[in-house]
Amino acid sequence: MEHLRRWRLILGRDSEEKLSGFAQGAGLLDEEAGMMDEALAAIYDDTAGDGSGGGPSGRRSAGLGSSSPRLAKWLGDIRTFFPSDVVSVIQSDAIERKGLKELLFEPETLSQVKPDLRMVATLMSLRGRIPEKTKDTARQLVRTVVEEIKKRLESELRSAVTGALNRRRHSPLPSISSMDWKATIRRNLKHYDKESRRLIPEKFYFFDRARRSKEWTVILDIDQSGSMADSVIYASVIGSIFASLPSLDTRVVAFDTEVVDLSEQCAHDPVDMLFGIQLGGGTDINKSVEYCEQFVTEPKKTLFIVISDLYEGGNQAALLRRMEALRQAGVTVLCLLALSDNGNPSYDENVARKLAGFGIPCFGCTPDRLPELIEGALKGKDLQALAADVGAKGK
């Protein structure tokens, strides 16, 4: 019986008559399942009635109508009946199928929305159209997602940067967390005891964790085209984490056909930064790289990360020349084709291939793999090998 109920919910009310024949007279949906069916029908039925009418085939749909209280109730229902990952999918489908964007302008409706990356991306795409009465609620939703990402990534990113920049400096202050195991083992090999088969160190070596100011410049150059929505959100939060580290001089730039410097907003509040980004529009990567060149004062201490699918609407030949020149000057250059949970990018393979020929790796990266990537880049590891390793682990 349970499998019939599930098929009924999946296939919708059109399947009621056929499936009932297998139920031997029993009702397919109990009260709770009926409420679940109504919530799903509001989005997935072919018609979009208001519950009082039918479509051409006579089928009725719960619909969302234009009532904010009804929509708020519907949002509450789907959060009650479905797990959070399913809720995110249903919300996204509601935006595409039922024009939910306009209804998000009501505070009581927006307060019922589950905070997630998709909803933040939707709000970013509506920048400039969100009315004053809804802005505070929208900001709170975005802040919830930002704080979740920050909590997930901040500790490992800080450790990666600190460990990479202080790896060659030793301190007389002992700390097991700061132990330089390689130096300790290498310099005490002469004290290896063959009889006990143990290394008996005469002296231990520890990294100096003291922070030096602005050792490296990190430039995040972010493509804000609509297809890069998840990458933009993650990059904004990561940029704010970098900006909080005294050892890094962090610059954050976003671009479409124009370039906007968001370094100040990023340093103070990544939510402000996200509301300063307008998803969509064309793409002029070359113009953004030209703008970022001014921040490269010490090439061998500069990490330049372009986050883009590389679909260039500007001067592609000039872009390739600029990127090659930066690499030859000693800048550590990476191109993240996607910075998202699935890490599977859609990108311009021709441009990526040419950049790879210059020694600039181009690959998709999940946020959880980024600390490893940043640490390796700051340590001067082989970027091509590092990119392959990070990509393989992310699969």
CSV table of C-alpha atoms in Angstrom, one decimal:
chain,number,residue,atom,x,y,z
A,1,MET,CA,0.0,0.0,0.0
A,2,GLU,CA,2.8,2.4,0.9
A,3,HIS,CA,4.4,2.1,-2.6
A,4,LEU,CA,1.0,2.9,-4.2
A,5,ARG,CA,0.8,6.0,-2.0
A,6,ARG,CA,4.2,7.1,-3.1
A,7,TRP,CA,3.5,6.6,-6.8
A,8,ARG,CA,0.2,8.5,-6.3
A,9,LEU,CA,2.2,11.5,-4.9
A,10,ILE,CA,4.8,11.3,-7.6
A,11,LEU,CA,2.3,11.0,-10.6
A,12,GLY,CA,-0.3,13.4,-9.3
A,13,ARG,CA,-4.1,13.3,-9.3
A,14,ASP,CA,-4.3,12.1,-12.9
A,15,SER,CA,-3.1,8.7,-11.6
A,16,GLU,CA,-5.8,8.4,-8.9
A,17,GLU,CA,-8.3,6.2,-10.9
A,18,LYS,CA,-5.7,3.8,-12.3
A,19,LEU,CA,-3.8,3.3,-9.0
A,20,SER,CA,-7.0,2.9,-7.0
A,21,GLY,CA,-7.7,-0.3,-8.9
A,22,PHE,CA,-4.7,-1.8,-7.1
A,23,ALA,CA,-5.8,-0.6,-3.7
A,24,GLN,CA,-8.7,-3.0,-3.3
A,25,GLY,CA,-11.1,-0.3,-2.3
A,26,ALA,CA,-8.8,1.4,0.3
A,27,GLY,CA,-8.1,5.1,0.0
A,28,LEU,CA,-4.7,5.9,-1.4
A,29,LEU,CA,-4.1,9.0,0.6
A,30,ASP,CA,-4.7,9.6,4.3
A,31,GLU,CA,-5.1,13.1,5.7
A,32,GLU,CA,-1.4,13.9,5.9
A,33,ALA,CA,-0.7,12.5,2.5
A,34,GLY,CA,-3.6,14.5,1.1
A,35,MET,CA,-2.0,17.7,2.4
A,36,MET,CA,1.4,16.7,0.9
A,37,ASP,CA,-0.4,16.1,-2.4
A,38,GLU,CA,-2.0,19.5,-2.3
A,39,ALA,CA,1.3,21.2,-1.6
A,40,LEU,CA,2.9,19.4,-4.6
A,41,ALA,CA,-0.1,20.0,-6.9
A,42,ALA,CA,0.3,23.8,-6.3
A,43,ILE,CA,3.6,23.6,-8.2
A,44,TYR,CA,3.5,20.5,-10.4
A,45,ASP,CA,0.0,20.2,-11.7
A,46,ASP,CA,-0.5,21.3,-15.3
A,47,THR,CA,-3.1,23.9,-14.4
A,48,ALA,CA,-2.6,26.9,-12.1
A,49,GLY,CA,-6.0,27.4,-10.8
A,50,ASP,CA,-7.0,28.8,-7.4
A,51,GLY,CA,-8.6,25.7,-6.1
A,52,SER,CA,-12.1,26.6,-7.4
A,53,GLY,CA,-11.7,25.9,-11.1
A,54,GLY,CA,-10.1,23.5,-13.6
A,55,GLY,CA,-8.0,23.6,-16.7
A,56,PRO,CA,-8.9,22.4,-20.1
A,57,SER,CA,-8.9,18.8,-19.0
A,58,GLY,CA,-11.1,19.4,-16.0
A,59,ARG,CA,-8.2,18.8,-13.6
A,60,ARG,CA,-8.1,21.0,-10.6
A,61,SER,CA,-4.9,22.5,-9.0
A,62,ALA,CA,-4.4,23.9,-5.6
A,63,GLY,CA,-2.4,26.7,-7.2
A,64,LEU,CA,-0.6,29.5,-5.4
A,65,GLY,CA,-2.8,32.3,-6.6
A,66,SER,CA,-1.7,35.8,-5.7
A,67,SER,CA,-2.4,35.6,-2.0
A,68,SER,CA,0.5,36.1,0.3
A,69,PRO,CA,-1.1,34.3,3.3
A,70,ARG,CA,-1.8,31.3,1.0
A,71,LEU,CA,1.8,31.3,-0.2
A,72,ALA,CA,3.1,31.6,3.4
A,73,LYS,CA,0.9,28.6,4.4
A,74,TRP,CA,2.2,26.6,1.4
A,75,LEU,CA,5.8,27.4,2.3
A,76,GLY,CA,5.1,26.2,5.9
A,77,ASP,CA,3.5,23.0,4.6
A,78,ILE,CA,6.4,22.0,2.4
A,79,ARG,CA,8.9,22.5,5.3
A,80,THR,CA,6.7,20.3,7.5
A,81,PHE,CA,6.3,17.5,5.1
A,82,PHE,CA,9.6,17.3,3.2
A,83,PRO,CA,13.3,17.2,4.1
A,84,SER,CA,15.4,20.4,3.7
A,85,ASP,CA,17.1,19.4,0.4
A,86,VAL,CA,13.7,18.6,-1.2
A,87,VAL,CA,12.3,21.9,0.1
A,88,SER,CA,15.1,23.7,-1.7
A,89,VAL,CA,14.2,22.0,-5.0
A,90,ILE,CA,10.5,22.7,-4.6
A,91,GLN,CA,11.1,26.4,-3.8
A,92,SER,CA,13.3,26.7,-6.9
A,93,ASP,CA,10.6,25.0,-9.0
A,94,ALA,CA,8.0,27.4,-7.6
A,95,ILE,CA,10.1,30.4,-8.7
A,96,GLU,CA,10.4,29.0,-12.3
A,97,ARG,CA,6.8,27.6,-12.7
A,98,LYS,CA,4.6,30.0,-10.7
A,99,GLY,CA,6.3,33.4,-10.7
A,100,LEU,CA,7.2,33.2,-7.0
A,101,LYS,CA,9.7,36.1,-7.4
A,102,GLU,CA,7.1,38.8,-7.2
A,103,LEU,CA,5.5,37.2,-4.1
A,104,LEU,CA,8.9,37.3,-2.4
A,105,PHE,CA,8.4,41.0,-2.1
A,106,GLU,CA,6.1,40.4,0.8
A,107,PRO,CA,7.9,40.2,4.2
A,108,GLU,CA,5.4,37.7,5.7
A,109,THR,CA,6.1,35.4,2.7
A,110,LEU,CA,9.8,35.8,2.7
A,111,SER,CA,10.1,35.0,6.4
A,112,GLN,CA,8.7,31.5,5.6
A,113,VAL,CA,11.3,30.7,2.9
A,114,LYS,CA,14.0,28.2,3.7
A,115,PRO,CA,17.4,30.0,3.5
A,116,ASP,CA,19.6,28.3,0.9
A,117,LEU,CA,21.9,29.2,-2.0
A,118,ARG,CA,19.2,29.1,-4.6
A,119,MET,CA,17.1,31.6,-2.7
A,120,VAL,CA,20.0,33.9,-2.1
A,121,ALA,CA,20.8,33.8,-5.8
A,122,THR,CA,17.2,34.7,-6.5
A,123,LEU,CA,17.2,37.7,-4.2
A,124,MET,CA,20.5,38.8,-5.8
A,125,SER,CA,18.9,38.7,-9.2
A,126,LEU,CA,16.1,41.0,-7.9
A,127,ARG,CA,18.5,43.7,-6.6
A,128,GLY,CA,17.0,47.1,-7.1
A,129,ARG,CA,13.4,45.7,-7.3
A,130,ILE,CA,13.0,44.6,-3.6
A,131,PRO,CA,10.8,47.1,-1.8
A,132,GLU,CA,11.9,48.8,1.4
A,133,LYS,CA,9.4,46.8,3.5
A,134,THR,CA,11.1,43.6,2.5
A,135,LYS,CA,14.7,44.5,2.5
A,136,ASP,CA,15.4,43.8,6.2
A,137,THR,CA,13.8,40.3,5.9
A,138,ALA,CA,15.8,39.6,2.7
A,139,ARG,CA,19.0,40.7,4.3
A,140,GLN,CA,18.3,38.4,7.3
A,141,LEU,CA,17.8,35.4,4.9
A,142,VAL,CA,21.0,36.2,3.1
A,143,ARG,CA,22.9,36.6,6.4
A,144,THR,CA,21.7,33.2,7.6
A,145,VAL,CA,23.2,31.5,4.5
A,146,VAL,CA,26.4,33.6,4.7
A,147,GLU,CA,26.9,32.6,8.4
A,148,GLU,CA,26.4,28.9,7.6
A,149,ILE,CA,29.0,29.1,4.9
A,150,LYS,CA,31.4,31.0,7.0
A,151,LYS,CA,31.1,28.6,9.9
A,152,ARG,CA,31.8,25.7,7.5
A,153,LEU,CA,34.9,27.1,5.9
A,154,GLU,CA,36.5,29.8,8.1
A,155,SER,CA,38.6,27.6,10.5
A,156,GLU,CA,40.2,25.5,7.7
A,157,LEU,CA,40.9,28.5,5.5
A,158,ARG,CA,42.6,30.4,8.4
A,159,SER,CA,44.7,27.3,9.3
A,160,ALA,CA,45.7,26.8,5.6
A,161,VAL,CA,46.9,30.4,5.2
A,162,THR,CA,48.6,30.6,8.5
A,163,GLY,CA,50.4,27.3,8.1
A,164,ALA,CA,51.5,28.1,4.5
A,165,LEU,CA,52.9,31.6,5.3
A,166,ASN,CA,54.7,30.6,8.5
A,167,ARG,CA,56.1,27.2,7.5
A,168,ARG,CA,59.7,28.3,7.2
A,169,ARG,CA,60.0,30.3,10.4
A,170,HIS,CA,60.7,28.6,13.7
A,171,SER,CA,59.9,29.6,17.2
A,172,PRO,CA,61.5,28.7,20.5
A,173,LEU,CA,58.0,28.4,22.0
A,174,PRO,CA,56.9,24.7,22.1
A,175,SER,CA,53.5,23.8,20.9
A,176,ILE,CA,52.4,20.4,19.5
A,177,SER,CA,50.0,22.1,17.1
A,178,SER,CA,53.0,24.1,15.7
A,179,MET,CA,55.4,21.2,15.4
A,180,ASP,CA,57.5,21.2,12.3
A,181,TRP,CA,57.7,17.4,11.9
A,182,LYS,CA,59.8,17.3,8.8
A,183,ALA,CA,62.5,19.5,10.2
A,184,THR,CA,62.4,17.7,13.5
A,185,ILE,CA,62.8,14.3,11.9
A,186,ARG,CA,65.4,15.4,9.3
A,187,ARG,CA,67.7,17.2,11.8
A,188,ASN,CA,67.5,14.3,14.3
A,189,LEU,CA,68.2,11.4,12.0
A,190,LYS,CA,71.7,11.1,13.5
A,191,HIS,CA,70.0,10.2,16.8
A,192,TYR,CA,68.2,7.2,15.5
A,193,ASP,CA,68.7,4.3,18.0
A,194,LYS,CA,69.1,1.0,16.0
A,195,GLU,CA,68.6,-1.2,19.0
A,196,SER,CA,65.2,0.1,20.0
A,197,ARG,CA,64.5,1.2,16.4
A,198,ARG,CA,63.4,4.6,17.5
A,199,LEU,CA,64.3,8.1,16.7
A,200,ILE,CA,65.2,10.0,19.9
A,201,PRO,CA,65.1,13.7,19.1
A,202,GLU,CA,67.7,15.9,20.7
A,203,LYS,CA,65.9,19.1,19.6
A,204,PHE,CA,62.3,19.9,18.5
A,205,TYR,CA,61.4,22.5,15.9
A,206,PHE,CA,58.2,24.5,16.0
A,207,PHE,CA,56.6,26.9,13.4
A,208,ASP,CA,56.4,30.5,14.4
A,209,ARG,CA,52.7,31.3,14.3
A,210,ALA,CA,53.1,35.0,14.7
A,211,ARG,CA,51.3,36.9,12.0
A,212,ARG,CA,53.1,39.3,9.7
A,213,SER,CA,51.1,42.0,8.1
A,214,LYS,CA,50.2,41.8,4.4
A,215,GLU,CA,52.7,39.2,3.4
A,216,TRP,CA,50.7,38.2,0.3
A,217,THR,CA,48.2,39.9,-2.0
A,218,VAL,CA,45.1,37.8,-2.8
A,219,ILE,CA,42.9,39.0,-5.7
A,220,LEU,CA,39.5,37.4,-6.3
A,221,ASP,CA,38.1,38.4,-9.7
A,222,ILE,CA,34.5,37.2,-9.8
A,223,ASP,CA,32.4,36.7,-12.8
A,224,GLN,CA,28.8,37.8,-11.8
A,225,SER,CA,27.0,36.3,-14.9
A,226,GLY,CA,23.8,34.5,-14.0
A,227,SER,CA,25.3,31.0,-14.5
A,228,MET,CA,27.9,31.7,-11.8
A,229,ALA,CA,25.4,32.4,-9.0
A,230,ASP,CA,26.6,29.7,-6.5
A,231,SER,CA,30.3,30.6,-7.2
A,232,VAL,CA,29.6,34.3,-6.6
A,233,ILE,CA,28.0,33.5,-3.2
A,234,TYR,CA,30.8,31.2,-2.0
A,235,ALA,CA,33.5,33.6,-3.3
A,236,SER,CA,32.0,36.5,-1.5
A,237,VAL,CA,32.1,34.8,1.8
A,238,ILE,CA,35.6,33.4,1.2
A,239,GLY,CA,36.8,36.9,0.3
A,240,SER,CA,35.5,38.2,3.6
A,241,ILE,CA,37.4,35.5,5.4
A,242,PHE,CA,40.6,36.4,3.5
A,243,ALA,CA,40.0,40.1,4.3
A,244,SER,CA,40.0,39.3,8.0
A,245,LEU,CA,43.5,37.8,7.9
A,246,PRO,CA,46.2,40.5,8.7
A,247,SER,CA,48.8,38.5,6.7
A,248,LEU,CA,46.8,39.0,3.4
A,249,ASP,CA,46.0,42.2,1.4
A,250,THR,CA,42.7,41.1,-0.1
A,251,ARG,CA,41.1,42.6,-3.1
A,252,VAL,CA,37.7,41.5,-4.3
A,253,VAL,CA,36.4,42.5,-7.8
A,254,ALA,CA,33.2,41.5,-9.6
A,255,PHE,CA,32.5,42.0,-13.3
A,256,ASP,CA,30.1,41.5,-16.1
A,257,THR,CA,30.6,44.1,-18.9
A,258,GLU,CA,31.6,46.5,-16.2
A,259,VAL,CA,33.9,46.2,-13.2
A,260,VAL,CA,33.1,47.0,-9.6
A,261,ASP,CA,35.6,46.9,-6.7
A,262,LEU,CA,33.9,45.3,-3.7
A,263,SER,CA,36.9,45.1,-1.5
A,264,GLU,CA,35.7,47.5,1.2
A,265,GLN,CA,32.2,46.0,1.4
A,266,CYS,CA,33.7,42.5,1.6
A,267,ALA,CA,36.0,43.5,4.4
A,268,HIS,CA,33.2,44.8,6.5
A,269,ASP,CA,30.2,42.7,5.7
A,270,PRO,CA,29.8,40.0,2.9
A,271,VAL,CA,26.0,40.6,3.0
A,272,ASP,CA,26.6,44.1,1.8
A,273,MET,CA,28.9,42.8,-0.9
A,274,LEU,CA,26.3,40.3,-2.1
A,275,PHE,CA,23.7,43.1,-2.4
A,276,GLY,CA,26.3,45.0,-4.4
A,277,ILE,CA,26.4,42.3,-7.0
A,278,GLN,CA,24.0,42.1,-9.9
A,279,LEU,CA,23.7,38.7,-11.4
A,280,GLY,CA,23.3,38.4,-15.2
A,281,GLY,CA,24.4,40.6,-18.1
A,282,GLY,CA,27.4,40.2,-20.4
A,283,THR,CA,30.9,39.3,-19.7
A,284,ASP,CA,34.2,41.2,-20.2
A,285,ILE,CA,36.9,39.2,-18.4
A,286,ASN,CA,39.7,41.1,-20.1
A,287,LYS,CA,38.5,44.4,-18.7
A,288,SER,CA,38.4,43.0,-15.1
A,289,VAL,CA,41.9,41.5,-15.4
A,290,GLU,CA,43.2,44.8,-16.7
A,291,TYR,CA,41.6,46.5,-13.6
A,292,CYS,CA,43.2,43.9,-11.2
A,293,GLU,CA,46.7,44.4,-12.7
A,294,GLN,CA,47.1,47.6,-10.6
A,295,PHE,CA,47.1,45.6,-7.4
A,296,VAL,CA,50.1,43.4,-8.4
A,297,THR,CA,53.0,45.2,-6.8
A,298,GLU,CA,55.0,42.1,-5.8
A,299,PRO,CA,54.2,39.4,-8.4
A,300,LYS,CA,55.9,36.5,-6.5
A,301,LYS,CA,53.8,37.3,-3.5
A,302,THR,CA,50.5,37.7,-5.3
A,303,LEU,CA,47.7,35.1,-5.7
A,304,PHE,CA,45.3,35.9,-8.5
A,305,ILE,CA,42.1,33.8,-8.6
A,306,VAL,CA,39.8,34.3,-11.5
A,307,ILE,CA,36.4,32.7,-10.8
A,308,SER,CA,34.7,32.4,-14.2
A,309,ASP,CA,33.3,30.0,-16.9
A,310,LEU,CA,35.6,31.8,-19.3
A,311,TYR,CA,32.9,32.7,-21.8
A,312,GLU,CA,34.5,36.0,-22.9
A,313,GLY,CA,32.3,38.6,-24.5
A,314,GLY,CA,35.2,41.1,-24.7
A,315,ASN,CA,38.7,40.8,-26.3
A,316,GLN,CA,39.7,37.2,-25.9
A,317,ALA,CA,43.1,37.6,-27.5
A,318,ALA,CA,43.9,40.5,-25.1
A,319,LEU,CA,42.6,38.4,-22.1
A,320,LEU,CA,45.0,35.5,-23.0
A,321,ARG,CA,47.9,37.9,-23.4
A,322,ARG,CA,47.3,39.5,-20.0
A,323,MET,CA,46.9,36.2,-18.2
A,324,GLU,CA,50.1,34.8,-19.7
A,325,ALA,CA,52.0,38.0,-18.8
A,326,LEU,CA,50.8,37.8,-15.2
A,327,ARG,CA,52.0,34.2,-15.0
A,328,GLN,CA,55.4,34.9,-16.6
A,329,ALA,CA,55.9,37.8,-14.1
A,330,GLY,CA,55.7,35.4,-11.3
A,331,VAL,CA,52.1,35.8,-10.2
A,332,THR,CA,50.4,32.6,-8.9
A,333,VAL,CA,47.3,32.4,-11.2
A,334,LEU,CA,44.4,30.1,-10.8
A,335,CYS,CA,41.1,29.9,-12.7
A,336,LEU,CA,38.2,28.3,-10.9
A,337,LEU,CA,35.6,27.4,-13.5
A,338,ALA,CA,33.1,26.8,-10.7
A,339,LEU,CA,33.2,27.2,-6.9
A,340,SER,CA,30.1,25.2,-6.0
A,341,ASP,CA,29.0,22.1,-4.1
A,342,ASN,CA,29.0,19.9,-7.2
A,343,GLY,CA,32.1,21.4,-8.7
A,344,ASN,CA,31.0,20.5,-12.2
A,345,PRO,CA,31.5,23.5,-14.5
A,346,SER,CA,30.2,24.4,-17.9
A,347,TYR,CA,32.9,26.5,-19.5
A,348,ASP,CA,34.7,27.6,-22.7
A,349,GLU,CA,37.0,24.7,-23.3
A,350,ASN,CA,39.1,26.5,-25.9
A,351,VAL,CA,40.0,29.4,-23.5
A,352,ALA,CA,40.7,26.9,-20.7
A,353,ARG,CA,43.0,24.8,-22.8
A,354,LYS,CA,45.0,27.9,-23.9
A,355,LEU,CA,45.3,29.1,-20.3
A,356,ALA,CA,46.4,25.6,-19.2
A,357,GLY,CA,49.1,25.8,-21.9
A,358,PHE,CA,50.5,28.9,-20.1
A,359,GLY,CA,50.7,26.9,-16.8
A,360,ILE,CA,47.4,28.3,-15.5
A,361,PRO,CA,45.2,25.5,-14.2
A,362,CYS,CA,41.5,25.8,-14.9
A,363,PHE,CA,39.2,23.5,-13.0
A,364,GLY,CA,36.0,23.2,-10.9
A,365,CYS,CA,36.4,23.2,-7.1
A,366,THR,CA,34.1,22.5,-4.3
A,367,PRO,CA,34.4,24.9,-1.3
A,368,ASP,CA,35.6,22.1,1.0
A,369,ARG,CA,38.6,21.5,-1.2
A,370,LEU,CA,39.6,25.2,-1.4
A,371,PRO,CA,41.7,25.4,1.9
A,372,GLU,CA,44.0,22.6,0.5
A,373,LEU,CA,44.2,24.5,-2.8
A,374,ILE,CA,45.1,27.9,-1.2
A,375,GLU,CA,47.7,26.3,1.1
A,376,GLY,CA,49.4,24.6,-1.8
A,377,ALA,CA,49.4,27.7,-3.9
A,378,LEU,CA,50.9,29.8,-1.1
A,379,LYS,CA,53.5,27.2,-0.5
A,380,GLY,CA,54.6,27.3,-4.2
A,381,LYS,CA,53.5,23.8,-5.1
A,382,ASP,CA,53.0,22.7,-8.7
A,383,LEU,CA,49.7,24.2,-9.6
A,384,GLN,CA,48.8,21.7,-12.4
A,385,ALA,CA,49.5,18.7,-10.1
A,386,LEU,CA,47.7,20.4,-7.3
A,387,ALA,CA,44.6,21.1,-9.4
A,388,ALA,CA,44.5,17.5,-10.6
A,389,ASP,CA,44.7,16.3,-7.1
A,390,VAL,CA,42.0,18.6,-5.7
A,391,GLY,CA,39.8,17.8,-8.7
A,392,ALA,CA,40.2,14.1,-8.2
A,393,LYS,CA,39.4,14.3,-4.5
A,394,GLY,CA,36.3,16.3,-5.2
A,395,LYS,CA,34.8,13.6,-7.3
